[in-house]
Tab-separated table of C-alpha atoms and ligand atoms in Angstrom:
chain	number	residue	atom	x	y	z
A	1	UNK	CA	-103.035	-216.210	-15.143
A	2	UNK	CA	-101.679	-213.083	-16.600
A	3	UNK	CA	-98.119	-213.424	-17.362
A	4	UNK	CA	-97.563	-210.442	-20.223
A	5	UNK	CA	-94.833	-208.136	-19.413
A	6	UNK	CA	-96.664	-204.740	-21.002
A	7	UNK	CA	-93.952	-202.361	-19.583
A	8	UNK	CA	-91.486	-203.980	-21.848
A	9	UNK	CA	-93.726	-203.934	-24.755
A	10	UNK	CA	-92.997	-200.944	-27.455
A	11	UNK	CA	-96.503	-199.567	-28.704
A	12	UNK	CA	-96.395	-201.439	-32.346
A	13	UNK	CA	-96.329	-204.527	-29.759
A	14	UNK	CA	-99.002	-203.799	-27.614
A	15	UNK	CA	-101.818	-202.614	-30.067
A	16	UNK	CA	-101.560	-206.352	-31.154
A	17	UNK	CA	-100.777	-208.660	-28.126
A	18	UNK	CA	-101.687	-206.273	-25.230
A	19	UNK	CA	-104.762	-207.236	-22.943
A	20	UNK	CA	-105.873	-210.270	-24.625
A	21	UNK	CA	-104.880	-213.067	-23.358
A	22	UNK	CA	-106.524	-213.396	-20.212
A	23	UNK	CA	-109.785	-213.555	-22.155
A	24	UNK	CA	-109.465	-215.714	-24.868
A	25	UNK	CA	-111.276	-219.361	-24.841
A	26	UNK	CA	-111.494	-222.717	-26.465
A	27	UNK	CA	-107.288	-222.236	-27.339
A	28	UNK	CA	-108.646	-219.529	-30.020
A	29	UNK	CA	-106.296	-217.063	-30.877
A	30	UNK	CA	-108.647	-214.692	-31.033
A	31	UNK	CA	-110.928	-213.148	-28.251
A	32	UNK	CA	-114.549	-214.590	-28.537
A	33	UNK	CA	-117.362	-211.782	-29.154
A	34	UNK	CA	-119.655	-212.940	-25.684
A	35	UNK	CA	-123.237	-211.704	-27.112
A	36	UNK	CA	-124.810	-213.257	-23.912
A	37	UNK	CA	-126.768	-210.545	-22.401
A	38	UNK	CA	-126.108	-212.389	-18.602
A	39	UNK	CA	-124.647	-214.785	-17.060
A	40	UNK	CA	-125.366	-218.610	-15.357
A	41	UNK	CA	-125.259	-219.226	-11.681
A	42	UNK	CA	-125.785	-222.571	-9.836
A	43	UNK	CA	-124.132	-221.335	-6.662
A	44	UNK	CA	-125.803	-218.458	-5.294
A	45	UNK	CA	-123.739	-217.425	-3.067
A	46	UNK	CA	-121.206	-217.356	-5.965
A	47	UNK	CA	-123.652	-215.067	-7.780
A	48	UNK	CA	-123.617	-212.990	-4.742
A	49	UNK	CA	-120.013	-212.149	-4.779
A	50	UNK	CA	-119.988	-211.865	-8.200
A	51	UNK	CA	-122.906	-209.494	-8.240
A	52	UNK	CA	-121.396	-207.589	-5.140
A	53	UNK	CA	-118.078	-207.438	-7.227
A	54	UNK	CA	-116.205	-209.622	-3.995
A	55	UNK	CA	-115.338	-212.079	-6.967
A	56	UNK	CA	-114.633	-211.379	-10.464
A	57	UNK	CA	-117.038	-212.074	-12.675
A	58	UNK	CA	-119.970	-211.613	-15.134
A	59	UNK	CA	-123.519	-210.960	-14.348
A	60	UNK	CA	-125.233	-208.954	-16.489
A	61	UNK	CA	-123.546	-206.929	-19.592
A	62	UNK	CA	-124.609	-203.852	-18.281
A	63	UNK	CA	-122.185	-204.383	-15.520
A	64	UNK	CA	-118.986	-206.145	-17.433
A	65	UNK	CA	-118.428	-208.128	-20.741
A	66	UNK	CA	-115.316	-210.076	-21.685
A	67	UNK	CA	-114.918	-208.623	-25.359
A	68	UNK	CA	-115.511	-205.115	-24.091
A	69	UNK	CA	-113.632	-205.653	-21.045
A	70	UNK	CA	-110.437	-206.855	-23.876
A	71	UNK	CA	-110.878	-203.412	-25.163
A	72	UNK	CA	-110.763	-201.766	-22.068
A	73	UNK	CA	-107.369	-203.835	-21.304
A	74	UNK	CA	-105.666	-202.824	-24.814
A	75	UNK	CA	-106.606	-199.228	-24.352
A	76	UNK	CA	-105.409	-199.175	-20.969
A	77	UNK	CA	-102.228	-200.175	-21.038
A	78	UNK	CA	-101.680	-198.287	-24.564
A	79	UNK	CA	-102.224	-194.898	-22.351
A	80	UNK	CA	-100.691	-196.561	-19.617
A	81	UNK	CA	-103.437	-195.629	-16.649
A	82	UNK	CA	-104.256	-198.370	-13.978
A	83	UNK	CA	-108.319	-198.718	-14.769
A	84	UNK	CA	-110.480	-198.038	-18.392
A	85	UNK	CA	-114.080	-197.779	-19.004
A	86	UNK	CA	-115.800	-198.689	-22.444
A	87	UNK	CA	-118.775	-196.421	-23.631
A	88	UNK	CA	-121.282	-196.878	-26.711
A	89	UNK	CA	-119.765	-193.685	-28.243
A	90	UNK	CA	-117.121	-191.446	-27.375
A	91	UNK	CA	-119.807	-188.944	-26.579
A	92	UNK	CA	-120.744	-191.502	-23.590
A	93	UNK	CA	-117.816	-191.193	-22.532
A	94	UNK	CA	-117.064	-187.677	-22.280
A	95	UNK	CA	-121.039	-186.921	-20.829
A	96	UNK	CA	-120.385	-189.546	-18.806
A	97	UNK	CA	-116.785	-188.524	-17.328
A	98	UNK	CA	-118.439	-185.831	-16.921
A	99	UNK	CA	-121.667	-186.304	-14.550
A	100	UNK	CA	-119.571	-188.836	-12.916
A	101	UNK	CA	-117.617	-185.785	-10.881
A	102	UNK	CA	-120.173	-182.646	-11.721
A	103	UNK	CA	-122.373	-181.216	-8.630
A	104	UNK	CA	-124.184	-178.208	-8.704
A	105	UNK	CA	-122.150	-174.840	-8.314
A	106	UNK	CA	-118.612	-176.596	-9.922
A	107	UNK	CA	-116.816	-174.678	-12.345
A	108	UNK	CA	-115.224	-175.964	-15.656
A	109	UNK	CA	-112.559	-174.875	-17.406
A	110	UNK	CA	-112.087	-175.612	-20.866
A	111	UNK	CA	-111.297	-173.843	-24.413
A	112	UNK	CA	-114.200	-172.231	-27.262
A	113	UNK	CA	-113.210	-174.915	-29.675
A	114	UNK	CA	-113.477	-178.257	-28.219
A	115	UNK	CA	-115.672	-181.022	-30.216
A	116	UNK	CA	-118.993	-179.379	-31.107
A	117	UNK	CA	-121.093	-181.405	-29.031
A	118	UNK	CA	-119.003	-181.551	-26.535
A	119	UNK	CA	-119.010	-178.208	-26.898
A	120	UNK	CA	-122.986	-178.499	-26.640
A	121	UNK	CA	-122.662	-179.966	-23.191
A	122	UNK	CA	-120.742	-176.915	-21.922
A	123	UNK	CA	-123.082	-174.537	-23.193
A	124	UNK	CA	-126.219	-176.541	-23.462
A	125	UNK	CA	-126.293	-178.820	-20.779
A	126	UNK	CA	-124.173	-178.565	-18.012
A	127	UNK	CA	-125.472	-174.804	-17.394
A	128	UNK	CA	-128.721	-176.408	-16.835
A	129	UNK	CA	-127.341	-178.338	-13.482
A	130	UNK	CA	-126.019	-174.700	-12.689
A	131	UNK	CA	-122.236	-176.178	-13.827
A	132	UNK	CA	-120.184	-172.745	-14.601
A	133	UNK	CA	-118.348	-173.289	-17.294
A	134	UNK	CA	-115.573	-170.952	-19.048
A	135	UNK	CA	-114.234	-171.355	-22.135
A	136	UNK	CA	-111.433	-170.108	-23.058
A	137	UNK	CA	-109.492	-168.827	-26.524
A	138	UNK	CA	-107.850	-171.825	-27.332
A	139	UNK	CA	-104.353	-169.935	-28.258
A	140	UNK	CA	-103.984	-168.239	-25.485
A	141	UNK	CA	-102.435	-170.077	-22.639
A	142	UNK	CA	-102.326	-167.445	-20.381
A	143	UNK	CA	-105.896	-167.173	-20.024
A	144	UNK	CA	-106.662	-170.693	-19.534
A	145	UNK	CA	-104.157	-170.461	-16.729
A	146	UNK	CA	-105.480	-167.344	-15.304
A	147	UNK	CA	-108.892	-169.333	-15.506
A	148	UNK	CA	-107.738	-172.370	-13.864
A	149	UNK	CA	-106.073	-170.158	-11.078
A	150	UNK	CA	-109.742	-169.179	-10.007
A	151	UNK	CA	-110.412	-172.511	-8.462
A	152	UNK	CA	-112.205	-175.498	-10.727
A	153	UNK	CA	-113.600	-178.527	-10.446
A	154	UNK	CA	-112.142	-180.084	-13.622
A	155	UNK	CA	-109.849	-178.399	-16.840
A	156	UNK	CA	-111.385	-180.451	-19.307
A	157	UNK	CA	-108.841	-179.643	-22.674
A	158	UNK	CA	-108.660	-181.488	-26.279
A	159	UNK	CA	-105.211	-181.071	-28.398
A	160	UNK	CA	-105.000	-181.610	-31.137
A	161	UNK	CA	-108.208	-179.148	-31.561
A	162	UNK	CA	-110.914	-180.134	-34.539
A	163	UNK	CA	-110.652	-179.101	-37.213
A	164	UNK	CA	-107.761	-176.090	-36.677
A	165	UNK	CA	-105.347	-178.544	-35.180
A	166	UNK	CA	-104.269	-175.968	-32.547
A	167	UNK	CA	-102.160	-177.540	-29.934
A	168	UNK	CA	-102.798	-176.856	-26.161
A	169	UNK	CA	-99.544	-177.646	-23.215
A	170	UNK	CA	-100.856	-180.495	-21.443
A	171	UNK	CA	-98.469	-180.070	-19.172
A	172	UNK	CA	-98.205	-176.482	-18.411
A	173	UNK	CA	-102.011	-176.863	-17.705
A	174	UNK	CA	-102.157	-179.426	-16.046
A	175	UNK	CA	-99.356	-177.942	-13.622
A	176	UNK	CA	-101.632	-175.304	-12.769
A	177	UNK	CA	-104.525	-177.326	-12.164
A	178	UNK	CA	-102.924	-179.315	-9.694
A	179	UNK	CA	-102.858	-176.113	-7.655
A	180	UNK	CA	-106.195	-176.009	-7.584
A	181	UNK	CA	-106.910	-179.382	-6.850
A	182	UNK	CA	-108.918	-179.912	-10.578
A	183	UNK	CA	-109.132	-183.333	-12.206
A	184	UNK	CA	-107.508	-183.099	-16.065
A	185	UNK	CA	-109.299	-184.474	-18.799
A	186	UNK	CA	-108.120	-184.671	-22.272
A	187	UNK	CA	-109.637	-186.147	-24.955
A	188	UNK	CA	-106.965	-187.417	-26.796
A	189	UNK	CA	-108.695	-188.874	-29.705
A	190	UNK	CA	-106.740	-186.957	-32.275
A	191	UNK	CA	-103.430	-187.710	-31.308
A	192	UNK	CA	-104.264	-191.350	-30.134
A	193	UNK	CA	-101.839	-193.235	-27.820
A	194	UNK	CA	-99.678	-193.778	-30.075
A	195	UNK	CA	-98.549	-189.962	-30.951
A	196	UNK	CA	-99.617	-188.520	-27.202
A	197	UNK	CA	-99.801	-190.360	-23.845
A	198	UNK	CA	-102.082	-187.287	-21.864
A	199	UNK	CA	-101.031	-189.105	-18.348
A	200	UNK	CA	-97.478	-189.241	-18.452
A	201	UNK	CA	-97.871	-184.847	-18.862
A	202	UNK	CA	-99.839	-184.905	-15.909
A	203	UNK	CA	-103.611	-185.401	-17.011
A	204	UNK	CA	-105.913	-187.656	-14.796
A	205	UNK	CA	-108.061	-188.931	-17.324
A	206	UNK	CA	-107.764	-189.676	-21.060
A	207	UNK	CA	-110.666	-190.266	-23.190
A	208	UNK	CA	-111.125	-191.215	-26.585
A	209	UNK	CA	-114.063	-191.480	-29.528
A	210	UNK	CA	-112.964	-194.692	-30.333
A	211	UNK	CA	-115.324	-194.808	-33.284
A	212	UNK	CA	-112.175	-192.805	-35.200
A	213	UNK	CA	-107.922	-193.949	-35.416
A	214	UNK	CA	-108.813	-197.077	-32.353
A	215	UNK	CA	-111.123	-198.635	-34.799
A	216	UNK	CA	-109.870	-197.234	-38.218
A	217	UNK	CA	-112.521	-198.555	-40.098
A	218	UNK	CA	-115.449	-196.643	-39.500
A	219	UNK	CA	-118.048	-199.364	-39.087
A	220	UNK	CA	-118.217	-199.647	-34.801
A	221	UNK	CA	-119.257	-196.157	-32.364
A	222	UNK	CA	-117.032	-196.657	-29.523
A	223	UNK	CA	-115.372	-194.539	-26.694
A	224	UNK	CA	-113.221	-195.084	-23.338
A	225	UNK	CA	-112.437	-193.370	-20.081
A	226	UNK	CA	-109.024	-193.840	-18.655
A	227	UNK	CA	-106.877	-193.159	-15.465
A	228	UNK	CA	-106.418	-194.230	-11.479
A	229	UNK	CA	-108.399	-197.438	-10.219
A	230	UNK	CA	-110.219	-194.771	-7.561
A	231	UNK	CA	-111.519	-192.388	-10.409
A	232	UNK	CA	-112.513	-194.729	-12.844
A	233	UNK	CA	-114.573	-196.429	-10.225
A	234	UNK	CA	-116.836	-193.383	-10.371
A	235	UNK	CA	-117.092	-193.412	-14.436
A	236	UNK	CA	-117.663	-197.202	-13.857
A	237	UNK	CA	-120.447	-196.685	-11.461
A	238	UNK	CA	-122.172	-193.889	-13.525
A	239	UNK	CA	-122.153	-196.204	-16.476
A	240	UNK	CA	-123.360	-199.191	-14.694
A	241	UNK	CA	-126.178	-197.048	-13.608
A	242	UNK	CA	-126.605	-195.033	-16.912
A	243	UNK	CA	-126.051	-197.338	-19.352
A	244	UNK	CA	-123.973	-196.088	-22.228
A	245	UNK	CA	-122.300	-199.307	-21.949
A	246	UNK	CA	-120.420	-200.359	-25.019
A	247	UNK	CA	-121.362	-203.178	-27.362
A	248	UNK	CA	-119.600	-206.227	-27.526
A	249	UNK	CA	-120.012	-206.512	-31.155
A	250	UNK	CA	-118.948	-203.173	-31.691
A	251	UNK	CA	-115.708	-204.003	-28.642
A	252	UNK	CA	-114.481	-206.706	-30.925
A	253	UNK	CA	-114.275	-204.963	-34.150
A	254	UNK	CA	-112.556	-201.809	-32.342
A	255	UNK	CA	-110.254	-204.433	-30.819
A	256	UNK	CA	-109.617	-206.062	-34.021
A	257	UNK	CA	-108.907	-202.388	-35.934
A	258	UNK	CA	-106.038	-201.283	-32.843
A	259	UNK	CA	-104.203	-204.145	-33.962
A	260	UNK	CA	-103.051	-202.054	-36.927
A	261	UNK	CA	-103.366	-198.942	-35.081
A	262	UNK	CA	-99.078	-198.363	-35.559
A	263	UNK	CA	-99.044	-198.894	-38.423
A	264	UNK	CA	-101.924	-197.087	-40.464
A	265	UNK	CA	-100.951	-193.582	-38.328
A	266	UNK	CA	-97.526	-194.130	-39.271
A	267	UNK	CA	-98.689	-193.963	-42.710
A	268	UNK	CA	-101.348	-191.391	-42.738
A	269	UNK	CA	-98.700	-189.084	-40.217
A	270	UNK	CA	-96.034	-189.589	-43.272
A	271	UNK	CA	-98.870	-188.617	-46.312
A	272	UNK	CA	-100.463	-185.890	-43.831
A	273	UNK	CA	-96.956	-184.407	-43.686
A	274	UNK	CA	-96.510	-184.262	-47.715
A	275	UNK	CA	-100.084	-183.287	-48.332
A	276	UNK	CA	-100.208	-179.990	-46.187
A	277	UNK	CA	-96.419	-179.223	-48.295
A	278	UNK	CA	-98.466	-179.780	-51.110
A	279	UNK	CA	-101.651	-177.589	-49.943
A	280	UNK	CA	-98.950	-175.149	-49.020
A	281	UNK	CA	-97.357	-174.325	-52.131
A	282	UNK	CA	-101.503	-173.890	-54.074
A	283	UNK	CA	-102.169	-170.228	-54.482
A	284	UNK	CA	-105.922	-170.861	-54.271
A	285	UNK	CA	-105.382	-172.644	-50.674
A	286	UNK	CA	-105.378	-169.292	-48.016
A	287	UNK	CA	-103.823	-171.283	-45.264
A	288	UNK	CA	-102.950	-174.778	-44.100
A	289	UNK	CA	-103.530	-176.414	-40.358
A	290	UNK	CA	-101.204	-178.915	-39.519
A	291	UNK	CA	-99.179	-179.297	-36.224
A	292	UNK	CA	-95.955	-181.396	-37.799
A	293	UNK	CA	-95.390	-177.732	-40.238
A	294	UNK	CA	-93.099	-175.692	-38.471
A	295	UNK	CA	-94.839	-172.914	-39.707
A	296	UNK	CA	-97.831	-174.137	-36.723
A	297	UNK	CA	-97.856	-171.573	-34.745
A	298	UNK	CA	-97.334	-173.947	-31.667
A	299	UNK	CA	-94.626	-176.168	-33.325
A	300	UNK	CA	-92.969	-176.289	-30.793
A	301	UNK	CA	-95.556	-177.606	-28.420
A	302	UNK	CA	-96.695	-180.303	-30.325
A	303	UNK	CA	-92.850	-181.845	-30.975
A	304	UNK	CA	-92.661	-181.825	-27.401
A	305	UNK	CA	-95.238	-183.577	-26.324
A	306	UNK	CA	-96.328	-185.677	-28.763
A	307	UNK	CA	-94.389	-188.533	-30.571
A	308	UNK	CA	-95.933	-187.824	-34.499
A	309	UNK	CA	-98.071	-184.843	-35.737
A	310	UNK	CA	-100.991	-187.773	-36.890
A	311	UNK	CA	-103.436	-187.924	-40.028
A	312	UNK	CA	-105.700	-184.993	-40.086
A	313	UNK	CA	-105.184	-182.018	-42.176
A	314	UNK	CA	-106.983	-178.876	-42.507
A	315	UNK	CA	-106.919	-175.964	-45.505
A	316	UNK	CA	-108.941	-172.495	-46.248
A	317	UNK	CA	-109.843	-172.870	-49.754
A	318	UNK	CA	-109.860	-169.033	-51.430
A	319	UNK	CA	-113.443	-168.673	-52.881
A	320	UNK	CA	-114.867	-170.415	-49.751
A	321	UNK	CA	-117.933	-172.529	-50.524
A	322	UNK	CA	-117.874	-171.356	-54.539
A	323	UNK	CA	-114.550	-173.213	-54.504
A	324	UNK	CA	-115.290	-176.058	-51.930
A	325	UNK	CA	-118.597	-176.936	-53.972
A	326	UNK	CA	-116.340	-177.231	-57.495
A	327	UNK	CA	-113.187	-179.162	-55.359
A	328	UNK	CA	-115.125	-181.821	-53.378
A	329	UNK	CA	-117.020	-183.719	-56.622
A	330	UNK	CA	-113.601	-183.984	-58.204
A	331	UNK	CA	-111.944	-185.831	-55.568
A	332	UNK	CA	-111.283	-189.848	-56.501
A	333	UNK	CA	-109.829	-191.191	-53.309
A	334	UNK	CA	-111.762	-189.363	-50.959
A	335	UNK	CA	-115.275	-189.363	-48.640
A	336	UNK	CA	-117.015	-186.825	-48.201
A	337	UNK	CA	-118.600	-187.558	-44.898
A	338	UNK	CA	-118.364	-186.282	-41.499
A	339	UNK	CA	-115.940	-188.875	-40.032
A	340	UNK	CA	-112.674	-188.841	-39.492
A	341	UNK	CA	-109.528	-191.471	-38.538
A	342	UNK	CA	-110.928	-194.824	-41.406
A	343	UNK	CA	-108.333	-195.771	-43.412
A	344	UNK	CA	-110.063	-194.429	-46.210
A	345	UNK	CA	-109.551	-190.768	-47.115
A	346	UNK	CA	-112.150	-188.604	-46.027
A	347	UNK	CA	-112.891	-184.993	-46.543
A	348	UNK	CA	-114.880	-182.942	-44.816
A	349	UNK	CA	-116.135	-179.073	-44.751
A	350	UNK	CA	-116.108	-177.341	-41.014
A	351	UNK	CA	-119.647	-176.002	-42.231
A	352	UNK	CA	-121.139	-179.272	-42.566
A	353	UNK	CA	-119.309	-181.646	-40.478
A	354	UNK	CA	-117.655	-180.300	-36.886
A	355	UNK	CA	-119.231	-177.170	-37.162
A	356	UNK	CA	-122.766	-177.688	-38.474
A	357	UNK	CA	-124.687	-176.811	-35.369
A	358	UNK	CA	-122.609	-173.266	-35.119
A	359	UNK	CA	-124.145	-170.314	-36.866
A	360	UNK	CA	-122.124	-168.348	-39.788
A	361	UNK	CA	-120.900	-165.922	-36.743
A	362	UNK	CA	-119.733	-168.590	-34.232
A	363	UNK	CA	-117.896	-169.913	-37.052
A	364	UNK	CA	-116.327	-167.000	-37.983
A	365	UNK	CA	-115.602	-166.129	-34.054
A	366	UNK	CA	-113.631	-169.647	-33.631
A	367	UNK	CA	-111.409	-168.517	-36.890
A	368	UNK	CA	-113.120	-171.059	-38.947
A	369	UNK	CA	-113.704	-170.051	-42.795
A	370	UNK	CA	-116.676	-171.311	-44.688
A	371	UNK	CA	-113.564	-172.674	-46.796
A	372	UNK	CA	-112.492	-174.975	-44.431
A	373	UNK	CA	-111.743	-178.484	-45.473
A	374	UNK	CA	-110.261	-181.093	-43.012
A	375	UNK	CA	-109.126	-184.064	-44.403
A	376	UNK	CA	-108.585	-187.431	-42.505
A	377	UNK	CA	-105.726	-188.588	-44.882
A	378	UNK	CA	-106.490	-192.601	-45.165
A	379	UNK	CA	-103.622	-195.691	-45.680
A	380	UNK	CA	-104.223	-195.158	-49.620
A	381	UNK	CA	-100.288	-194.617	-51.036
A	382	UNK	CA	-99.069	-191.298	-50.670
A	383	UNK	CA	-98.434	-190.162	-54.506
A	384	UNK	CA	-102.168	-191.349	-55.382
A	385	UNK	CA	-103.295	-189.100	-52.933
A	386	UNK	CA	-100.998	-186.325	-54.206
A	387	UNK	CA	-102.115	-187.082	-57.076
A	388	UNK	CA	-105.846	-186.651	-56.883
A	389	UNK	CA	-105.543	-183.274	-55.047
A	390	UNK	CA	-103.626	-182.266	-58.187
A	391	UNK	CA	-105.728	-183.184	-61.142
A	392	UNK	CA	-108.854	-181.401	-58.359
A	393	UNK	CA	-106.395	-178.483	-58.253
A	394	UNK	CA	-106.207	-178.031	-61.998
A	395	UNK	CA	-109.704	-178.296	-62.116
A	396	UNK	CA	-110.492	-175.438	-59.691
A	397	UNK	CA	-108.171	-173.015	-61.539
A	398	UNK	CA	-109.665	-174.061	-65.138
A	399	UNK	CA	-112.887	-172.617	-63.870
A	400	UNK	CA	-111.713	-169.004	-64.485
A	401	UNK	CA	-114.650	-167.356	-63.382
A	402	UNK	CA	-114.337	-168.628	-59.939
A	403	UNK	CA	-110.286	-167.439	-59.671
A	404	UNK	CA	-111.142	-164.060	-61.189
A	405	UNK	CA	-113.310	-163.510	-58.050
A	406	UNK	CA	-111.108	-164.920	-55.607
A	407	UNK	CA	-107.752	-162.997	-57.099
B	501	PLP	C1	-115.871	-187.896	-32.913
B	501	PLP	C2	-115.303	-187.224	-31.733
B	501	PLP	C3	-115.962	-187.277	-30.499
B	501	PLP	C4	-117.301	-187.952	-30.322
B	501	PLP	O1	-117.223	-189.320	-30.548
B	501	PLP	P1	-118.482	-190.233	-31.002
B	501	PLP	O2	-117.883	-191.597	-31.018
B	501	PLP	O3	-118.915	-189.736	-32.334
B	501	PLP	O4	-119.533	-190.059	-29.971
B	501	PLP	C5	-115.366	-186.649	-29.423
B	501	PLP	N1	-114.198	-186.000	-29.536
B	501	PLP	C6	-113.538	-185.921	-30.715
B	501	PLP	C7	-112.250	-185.179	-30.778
B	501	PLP	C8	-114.066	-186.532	-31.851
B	501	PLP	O5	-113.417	-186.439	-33.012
């Protein structure tokens, strides 16, 4: 008996009641983490139905598990699509989506600076099931649309980009890939539901590494596929078959870190914001990446179509790795790890986190410095974190030696 209302929920509202009801038990008010790999049937013919999905049901976790199914419910109606599919890492999830609607001689269209291994599926694996894929130059639009014109199977785009934060017109693309008859993917992991809802610009299917904002807390690998009941009954399938299935362990503690979802990228939106002001005005700091300026080159864009700029922040330090090596140790608030959306502070180079697997000249061809720094700004308050980039600041420009050869 389902008797929530989501359409007149507000978002703050449905990251912590949304979806959970149907499966809590024993009048606990939270939902139970089911660890049981299957499931008991007396009635066979019960078993049948359930097995045959004519009944709903659990048979083997594999197939379906309350705590991950929760998960699938909160996500869903946070992007507002009719169906969602849980994966073990947002990487199933996007290989997954993937295969599900990939034959032989289908062409891709997608941008150079996507996630690097998803990336690595483009260029690594899909070409070996003779998948054609094109990537396009990120900023230019006009390509990707020219691209997409061509005929394609699916436009497969990510906006915010990692880790230059460019910002691609979800809607503008996906208009043209309706021509065509493509199915639009975005993975909208960056923005999260709460700043950018990809189907209500016209994408068919969101996904999302909900190992980063969903969970916040950088202790579960997670991911989800969402859109129409008749498409996510192909992801479904592949995963039932596959078996990147999510873990309920890992389900529950995503679940549990969406409840705050709101409110920690309200805060890390609002100390992003001041932090890339403050990275702005530092003479050492070459440029700054961060959609909510309105020097972002695709301001515009991004105010549009999403609802807040969110936490992650990128900067070319002058001095590249010289400077980066002397900045990073100094840091008090901060990780240095290749992570991103906990609601600890974490910073991380392009050269050893996103980018790793590229060479120095792929690097350099995406427009990423061997200076780059992202930061995922964390909850911590806002003047501590000001703070600690300042005294790391003052550091780098007390070592003289370094500055002389960067001036
Ligand atoms: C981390 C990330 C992924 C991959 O997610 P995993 O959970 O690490 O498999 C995909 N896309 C984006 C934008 C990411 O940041």
């Amino acid at each position: 008996m389902n008797t929530e209302k989501y359409e007149e929920m507000r978002p703050g509202t449905k990251t912590v009641w949304a979806g959970e009801k149907k499966f809590r038990a024993y009048r606990a008010t939270q939902v139970p983490v089911v660890l049981s790999v299957a499931y008991d049937y007396s009635d066979v013919d019960e078993w049948y139905d359930v097995a045959m999905n004519r009944k709903s049901g659990y048979t083997y976790n594999r197939m379906g598990n309350p705590t991950v199914q929760a998960f699938e419910e909160k996500i869903r109606i946070l992007e507002g699509a009719e169906a969602a599919v849980g994966f073990s890492s947002g990487m199933g999830a996007i290989s997954s989506t993937l295969y599900s609607f990939l034959r032989p001689n289908d062409r891709v269209v997608s941008v150079k600076d996507t996630y690097g291994a998803t990336n690595k599926i483009f260029t690594e694996f899909l070409p070996r099931i003779h998948v054609d894929v094109v990537l396009c130059n990120t900023n230019d639009q006009d390509q990707i649309e020219r691209e997409i014109r061509k005929g394609c199977k699916i436009l497969y785009l990510e906006t915010p980009t990692n880790p230059t934060l460019r910002i691609l017109d979800i809607e503008r693309l996906a208009k043209a890939a309706k021509t065509v008859g493509a199915i639009v993917v975005v993975d909208n992991t960056f923005a999260t539901p709460i700043n950018q809802n990809p189907l209500f610009l016209g994408a068919d299917i969101v996904l999302h590494s909900a190992t980063k904002f969903l969970s916040g807390h950088a202790d579960a690998l997670g991911g989800v596929a969402c859109g129409s009941k008749e498409l996510m009954e192909e992801v479904y399938h592949y995963r039932e078959i596959n078996g990147a299935t999510m873990d309920p362990m890992s389900a529950y503690l995503i679940l549990r870190g969406m409840k705050t979802l709101k409110l920690r990228i309200q805060q890390q939106a609002k100390s992003a914001l001041e932090i890339a002001r403050f990275l702005q005005e530092q003479e050492l700091v070459a440029s700054v990446y961060y959609p909510g300026l309105d020097t972002h080159h695709n301001h515009q864009i991004a105010k549009q179509q999403m609802k807040g700029f969110g936490g992650i922040v990128s900067f070319d330090l002058k001095g590249e790795m010289d400077a980066v090596r002397l900045l990073l140790p100094k840091l008090q608030y901060a990780n240095r790890a290749g992570n991103l959306g906990a609601v600890e502070t974490i910073y991380g180079p392009a050269r050893t986190t996103s980018h790793v697997e590229c060479t120095l000249e792929e690097r350099q061809e995406l427009g990423i410095s061997e200076g780059l720094v992202r930061i995922s700004v964390g909850i911590e308050d806002t003047e501590d974190l000001i703070a600690d980039l300042k005294q790391a600041f003052k550091y780098l420009e007390s070592k003289n030696e370094i500055i002389q050869s960067i001036r």
